[in-house]
Coordinates of C-alpha atoms in Angstrom, one line a residue:
M1 CA -45.5 -121.1 -120.4
D2 CA -43.3 -118.4 -119.2
F3 CA -45.9 -117.4 -116.4
L4 CA -45.6 -121.2 -115.3
C5 CA -41.8 -120.9 -114.9
E6 CA -42.2 -117.5 -113.2
I7 CA -44.1 -119.6 -110.7
I8 CA -41.5 -122.5 -110.4
Q9 CA -39.0 -120.0 -109.9
A10 CA -40.5 -117.8 -107.0
L11 CA -41.7 -121.0 -105.1
V12 CA -37.5 -122.2 -105.7
A13 CA -36.6 -118.7 -104.1
L14 CA -39.2 -118.8 -101.5
A15 CA -37.9 -122.1 -100.2
A16 CA -34.6 -121.0 -100.3
L17 CA -35.6 -118.3 -98.4
A18 CA -37.2 -120.4 -95.7
L19 CA -34.3 -122.8 -95.5
I20 CA -31.9 -120.0 -94.9
V21 CA -34.1 -118.3 -92.1
V22 CA -34.2 -122.3 -90.7
I23 CA -30.7 -122.5 -90.6
F24 CA -30.3 -119.2 -89.1
T25 CA -32.9 -119.5 -86.7
A26 CA -31.4 -122.6 -85.6
H27 CA -27.8 -121.0 -85.3
V28 CA -28.7 -118.3 -83.3
T29 CA -31.0 -119.9 -80.9
A30 CA -28.5 -122.9 -80.3
G31 CA -28.3 -123.3 -76.4
M32 CA -24.5 -123.8 -74.6
I33 CA -24.2 -126.8 -72.4
N34 CA -25.6 -126.2 -68.8
L35 CA -23.2 -128.4 -66.6
T36 CA -23.8 -125.8 -63.9
R37 CA -24.9 -127.2 -60.3
H38 CA -27.1 -125.3 -57.6
N39 CA -25.3 -125.8 -54.2
K40 CA -28.3 -128.3 -53.5
E41 CA -27.9 -130.5 -56.5
K42 CA -24.3 -131.3 -55.2
V43 CA -25.6 -133.5 -52.2
F44 CA -27.2 -136.1 -51.4
L45 CA -28.7 -137.4 -48.0
S46 CA -27.3 -140.4 -46.1
A47 CA -29.6 -142.6 -44.4
T48 CA -29.4 -140.6 -41.1
G49 CA -30.2 -137.4 -43.1
A50 CA -26.7 -136.0 -43.5
K51 CA -25.4 -134.3 -46.5
E52 CA -22.7 -136.2 -48.5
L53 CA -21.3 -134.8 -51.7
F54 CA -21.8 -136.8 -54.8
P55 CA -18.7 -138.2 -56.6
S56 CA -17.7 -136.8 -60.2
L57 CA -18.1 -139.2 -63.4
H58 CA -14.3 -138.2 -63.9
D59 CA -13.3 -140.0 -61.0
P60 CA -12.6 -143.8 -61.4
P61 CA -15.5 -146.1 -61.2
S62 CA -16.0 -147.8 -57.6
V63 CA -19.0 -150.0 -58.1
E64 CA -19.7 -152.1 -61.3
L65 CA -22.9 -150.8 -62.2
S66 CA -25.4 -147.4 -61.4
V67 CA -28.5 -147.3 -62.5
V68 CA -29.9 -143.3 -63.0
V69 CA -33.5 -143.1 -62.7
P70 CA -35.1 -139.6 -64.1
A71 CA -38.2 -139.1 -62.4
Y72 CA -40.7 -136.1 -63.0
N73 CA -44.0 -136.4 -60.8
E74 CA -43.8 -140.4 -60.1
E75 CA -44.4 -140.9 -56.5
L76 CA -47.1 -143.3 -57.8
R77 CA -45.3 -144.9 -60.3
M78 CA -42.0 -145.2 -59.0
P79 CA -42.4 -147.7 -56.3
V80 CA -43.4 -150.6 -58.3
M81 CA -40.5 -150.2 -61.0
M82 CA -38.1 -149.5 -57.7
E83 CA -39.1 -152.9 -55.7
E84 CA -38.5 -154.8 -58.7
A85 CA -35.2 -153.1 -59.3
M86 CA -34.0 -153.6 -56.0
E87 CA -35.3 -157.2 -55.7
Y88 CA -33.5 -158.1 -58.9
L89 CA -30.1 -155.9 -57.9
E90 CA -30.0 -157.3 -54.3
S91 CA -30.6 -160.9 -55.5
R92 CA -27.5 -160.5 -58.0
Q93 CA -25.6 -159.3 -55.3
R94 CA -26.6 -162.3 -53.2
Q95 CA -25.9 -164.4 -55.7
Q96 CA -22.4 -162.8 -57.1
P97 CA -20.7 -161.0 -53.9
V98 CA -18.3 -159.1 -56.1
F99 CA -21.3 -157.2 -57.6
T100 CA -21.6 -153.9 -56.4
Y101 CA -24.6 -151.5 -57.3
E102 CA -26.1 -148.0 -56.7
V103 CA -29.4 -146.3 -57.7
I104 CA -29.3 -142.4 -58.3
V105 CA -33.0 -141.0 -58.8
V106 CA -33.1 -137.6 -59.9
D107 CA -36.3 -135.8 -59.1
D108 CA -36.5 -133.0 -62.0
G109 CA -38.3 -130.9 -60.0
S110 CA -41.1 -132.4 -59.1
K111 CA -44.3 -131.0 -57.6
D112 CA -45.4 -134.1 -55.9
K113 CA -43.5 -136.1 -53.4
T114 CA -41.0 -138.3 -55.7
S115 CA -37.9 -136.9 -53.5
E116 CA -39.7 -138.5 -50.3
V117 CA -40.8 -141.6 -51.7
A118 CA -36.9 -142.3 -53.1
L119 CA -35.7 -141.5 -50.1
K120 CA -37.3 -144.2 -48.2
Y121 CA -35.3 -146.9 -50.2
T122 CA -32.1 -144.7 -48.8
R123 CA -33.2 -145.6 -45.5
K124 CA -34.2 -149.0 -46.3
Y125 CA -30.8 -149.8 -48.2
G126 CA -28.4 -147.0 -47.4
A127 CA -27.1 -144.3 -49.3
N128 CA -24.0 -146.4 -50.7
K129 CA -26.9 -148.4 -52.8
V130 CA -29.8 -145.4 -53.1
R131 CA -28.7 -142.1 -54.0
V132 CA -31.5 -139.1 -54.2
L133 CA -30.3 -135.9 -56.5
T134 CA -33.4 -133.5 -56.3
L135 CA -33.1 -130.6 -58.8
V136 CA -33.8 -127.4 -57.8
K137 CA -35.8 -126.9 -61.1
N138 CA -37.0 -128.8 -64.0
R139 CA -34.5 -129.6 -66.7
G140 CA -35.9 -131.9 -68.9
K141 CA -35.6 -136.0 -68.9
G142 CA -32.1 -135.5 -71.0
G143 CA -31.1 -132.9 -68.2
A144 CA -31.8 -135.4 -65.3
V145 CA -30.4 -138.0 -66.9
R146 CA -27.2 -136.0 -67.7
M147 CA -27.0 -135.1 -64.0
G148 CA -27.6 -138.4 -62.9
T149 CA -24.9 -139.7 -64.7
L150 CA -22.5 -137.1 -64.2
S151 CA -22.9 -137.9 -60.5
S152 CA -22.3 -141.9 -60.5
R153 CA -19.9 -144.2 -59.7
G154 CA -20.2 -147.3 -62.0
R155 CA -18.0 -149.4 -64.5
L156 CA -21.3 -149.2 -66.2
I157 CA -24.2 -147.2 -66.1
L158 CA -28.2 -148.2 -66.9
M159 CA -30.3 -145.1 -67.6
A160 CA -33.8 -146.6 -66.5
D161 CA -37.3 -144.8 -67.0
A162 CA -39.5 -144.5 -63.6
D163 CA -42.4 -146.1 -64.5
G164 CA -41.1 -149.5 -65.2
A165 CA -42.2 -149.8 -68.5
T166 CA -39.0 -152.1 -69.4
R167 CA -38.5 -155.6 -67.1
F168 CA -35.6 -154.8 -65.2
S169 CA -34.2 -158.1 -65.2
D170 CA -33.6 -157.6 -69.3
I171 CA -30.5 -155.6 -68.1
E172 CA -28.7 -159.0 -68.7
K173 CA -29.7 -158.7 -72.7
V174 CA -28.1 -155.1 -72.6
E175 CA -25.3 -156.2 -70.8
A176 CA -24.6 -159.1 -73.4
G177 CA -24.9 -156.8 -76.1
L178 CA -22.4 -154.6 -74.8
K179 CA -20.1 -157.4 -74.3
D180 CA -21.0 -158.7 -77.9
L181 CA -19.2 -155.4 -78.8
N182 CA -15.8 -156.6 -77.2
P183 CA -15.4 -152.4 -76.8
K184 CA -11.5 -151.6 -77.0
L185 CA -10.8 -148.3 -78.5
G186 CA -11.2 -146.3 -75.1
N187 CA -13.4 -148.9 -73.8
M188 CA -16.3 -147.1 -75.0
A189 CA -19.5 -148.5 -76.1
I190 CA -23.2 -148.1 -75.9
S191 CA -25.9 -151.2 -75.5
C192 CA -29.6 -149.8 -76.4
G193 CA -32.7 -151.5 -75.3
S194 CA -35.5 -151.7 -78.3
R195 CA -39.0 -151.9 -78.7
A196 CA -38.7 -152.3 -82.5
H197 CA -39.7 -155.9 -82.6
L198 CA -42.8 -154.9 -80.9
E199 CA -44.1 -152.0 -83.7
Q200 CA -46.0 -154.2 -85.7
E201 CA -48.4 -154.9 -82.6
A202 CA -48.2 -151.3 -81.7
V203 CA -49.4 -150.2 -84.8
A204 CA -52.5 -152.4 -84.9
Q205 CA -53.6 -150.5 -81.7
R206 CA -52.7 -147.1 -82.6
S207 CA -54.7 -144.7 -84.5
V208 CA -53.8 -143.6 -88.1
F209 CA -52.9 -140.4 -86.8
R210 CA -50.5 -141.6 -84.0
T211 CA -48.9 -144.3 -86.8
F212 CA -48.5 -141.6 -89.0
L213 CA -46.5 -139.5 -86.7
M214 CA -44.6 -142.5 -85.4
Y215 CA -43.2 -143.1 -89.0
G216 CA -42.9 -139.7 -89.6
F217 CA -40.6 -139.1 -86.8
H218 CA -38.4 -142.3 -87.7
F219 CA -38.2 -141.0 -90.6
L220 CA -36.7 -137.7 -89.4
V221 CA -34.1 -139.6 -87.1
W222 CA -32.8 -141.4 -89.9
F223 CA -32.9 -138.9 -92.4
F224 CA -31.2 -136.5 -90.1
C225 CA -29.5 -137.8 -87.0
V226 CA -29.0 -141.5 -86.6
R227 CA -28.8 -144.7 -89.2
G228 CA -28.5 -148.2 -88.1
I229 CA -30.8 -147.5 -84.7
R230 CA -34.5 -148.9 -85.1
D231 CA -35.8 -147.6 -81.8
T232 CA -33.7 -144.5 -80.2
Q233 CA -36.4 -143.6 -77.7
C234 CA -36.2 -146.8 -75.8
G235 CA -35.3 -145.6 -71.9
F236 CA -33.6 -148.5 -71.3
K237 CA -29.6 -147.7 -72.3
L238 CA -26.3 -149.2 -70.9
F239 CA -23.0 -147.0 -71.4
T240 CA -19.7 -147.5 -70.3
R241 CA -18.5 -145.4 -67.9
E242 CA -16.1 -143.6 -70.9
A243 CA -18.7 -143.7 -73.2
A244 CA -21.0 -141.9 -70.9
L245 CA -18.4 -139.0 -70.4
R246 CA -17.9 -138.5 -73.9
T247 CA -21.5 -138.2 -75.4
F248 CA -23.0 -136.9 -72.0
S249 CA -20.1 -134.2 -71.7
S250 CA -21.4 -132.9 -75.4
L251 CA -25.4 -133.3 -74.8
H252 CA -27.2 -130.1 -75.5
V253 CA -30.9 -131.4 -75.6
E254 CA -32.5 -131.5 -72.2
R255 CA -35.6 -132.8 -73.2
W256 CA -37.2 -135.6 -75.0
A257 CA -34.9 -135.8 -78.3
F258 CA -32.2 -136.1 -76.0
D259 CA -31.7 -139.7 -76.9
V260 CA -31.2 -138.8 -80.8
E261 CA -28.7 -136.5 -80.2
L262 CA -26.5 -138.8 -77.7
L263 CA -26.6 -141.4 -80.1
Y264 CA -25.7 -138.8 -82.9
I265 CA -22.8 -137.8 -80.6
A266 CA -21.5 -141.5 -80.4
Q267 CA -22.3 -142.3 -84.1
S268 CA -20.1 -139.0 -84.8
L269 CA -17.2 -140.4 -82.8
K270 CA -17.5 -143.8 -83.8
I271 CA -18.7 -145.2 -80.6
P272 CA -19.9 -148.7 -81.5
I273 CA -23.7 -149.4 -80.6
A274 CA -25.7 -152.5 -80.1
E275 CA -29.5 -152.8 -80.4
V276 CA -30.8 -155.4 -78.1
A277 CA -34.9 -156.3 -77.7
V278 CA -36.3 -156.1 -74.5
N279 CA -39.5 -156.8 -72.9
W280 CA -41.7 -153.6 -72.4
T281 CA -45.1 -152.7 -71.6
E282 CA -47.5 -149.7 -71.8
I283 CA -47.9 -148.1 -68.3
E284 CA -50.4 -145.3 -68.2
G285 CA -49.4 -142.2 -66.9
S286 CA -47.4 -140.9 -69.7
K287 CA -45.7 -137.5 -69.7
L288 CA -45.9 -137.3 -73.5
I289 CA -48.4 -135.5 -75.3
P290 CA -48.4 -137.4 -78.7
F291 CA -49.1 -134.5 -81.1
W292 CA -47.1 -131.6 -79.7
S293 CA -44.5 -133.5 -77.8
W294 CA -43.8 -135.3 -81.4
L295 CA -44.1 -132.1 -83.2
Q296 CA -41.3 -130.6 -80.5
M297 CA -39.4 -133.6 -81.2
G298 CA -39.4 -133.3 -84.7
R299 CA -38.1 -129.9 -84.7
D300 CA -35.5 -130.3 -82.2
L301 CA -34.2 -133.0 -84.5
I302 CA -33.7 -130.9 -87.4
F303 CA -32.3 -128.4 -85.3
I304 CA -29.5 -130.7 -83.8
R305 CA -28.7 -131.7 -87.4
L306 CA -28.3 -128.1 -88.5
R307 CA -26.6 -126.7 -85.3
Y308 CA -23.6 -129.1 -85.9
L309 CA -23.3 -128.7 -89.4
T310 CA -23.2 -125.0 -89.3
G311 CA -20.8 -125.4 -86.1
A312 CA -23.1 -123.9 -83.4
W313 CA -22.8 -126.7 -81.5
K314 CA -19.6 -128.8 -81.5
L315 CA -18.3 -132.3 -79.9
R316 CA -16.3 -131.5 -77.1
L317 CA -14.1 -132.8 -74.4
P318 CA -15.3 -134.0 -71.4
L319 CA -15.2 -130.9 -68.5
K320 CA -16.2 -131.2 -64.8
T321 CA -19.6 -130.0 -63.8
D322 CA -19.5 -126.9 -61.3

């Protein structure tokens, strides 16, 4: 009996030591927010090839909607999404002349012709409607979305994936979700597209291992970071300009788990969040490697919580990019 007690005590001591090591590692490896831009990232090309400075999210809005499209090696998949998006946006503008928009394609250090493909739309529609922000080096999806958002002019800002997995016209659904929130305090609100209603169908098509990973990730999100949002990872989210400025200014994670930190920040700031079902289709060519990407995201989720708890990361007031 004494021997058993000693084993239990040793295991408890090891668990406590492991927890201390994890907390210490999370704290000392916490990176700071990187809002610094290379000079090449401060400008976009007009339809004639002239360089013009991007505006700032700190400036008053000058269009109704900004669509931020993060793109890494998307020369093949992006045209389908852009054609659908531009057809919808142009049609809406014809029907509602007061509706104005811009699309900002953020090339996240691609090795293919993503920027060249995107610039074709600038030449076709003009730089007032389509702008290309080419990052000098790969930051990760979260970093690309933040750089595009901080360069936007919209009263509302939509984050939309370049693969076109979500039907673009479903923006009307997330707009309705945002309107239902009736944002008052600082005009801050977020409406998230959601694939949660498709989960049972997805489970039926996935292997047992991938289903286990999915539910494990959902549990970690719920336990460590975000409550009440069933699908944090859908790349179709609509922000008021004020909510985007407040949340993206505090964002640290620049890769796949950035959505979770964004929503964690929003909930910490009591920003109202809606979750709205959208149409979604699996598109071939995903950059996610199921096991390793989910493992990295799981680690990031734990570290997000620990870094805010230990004060390594703090919510901050918006600062202009350099």
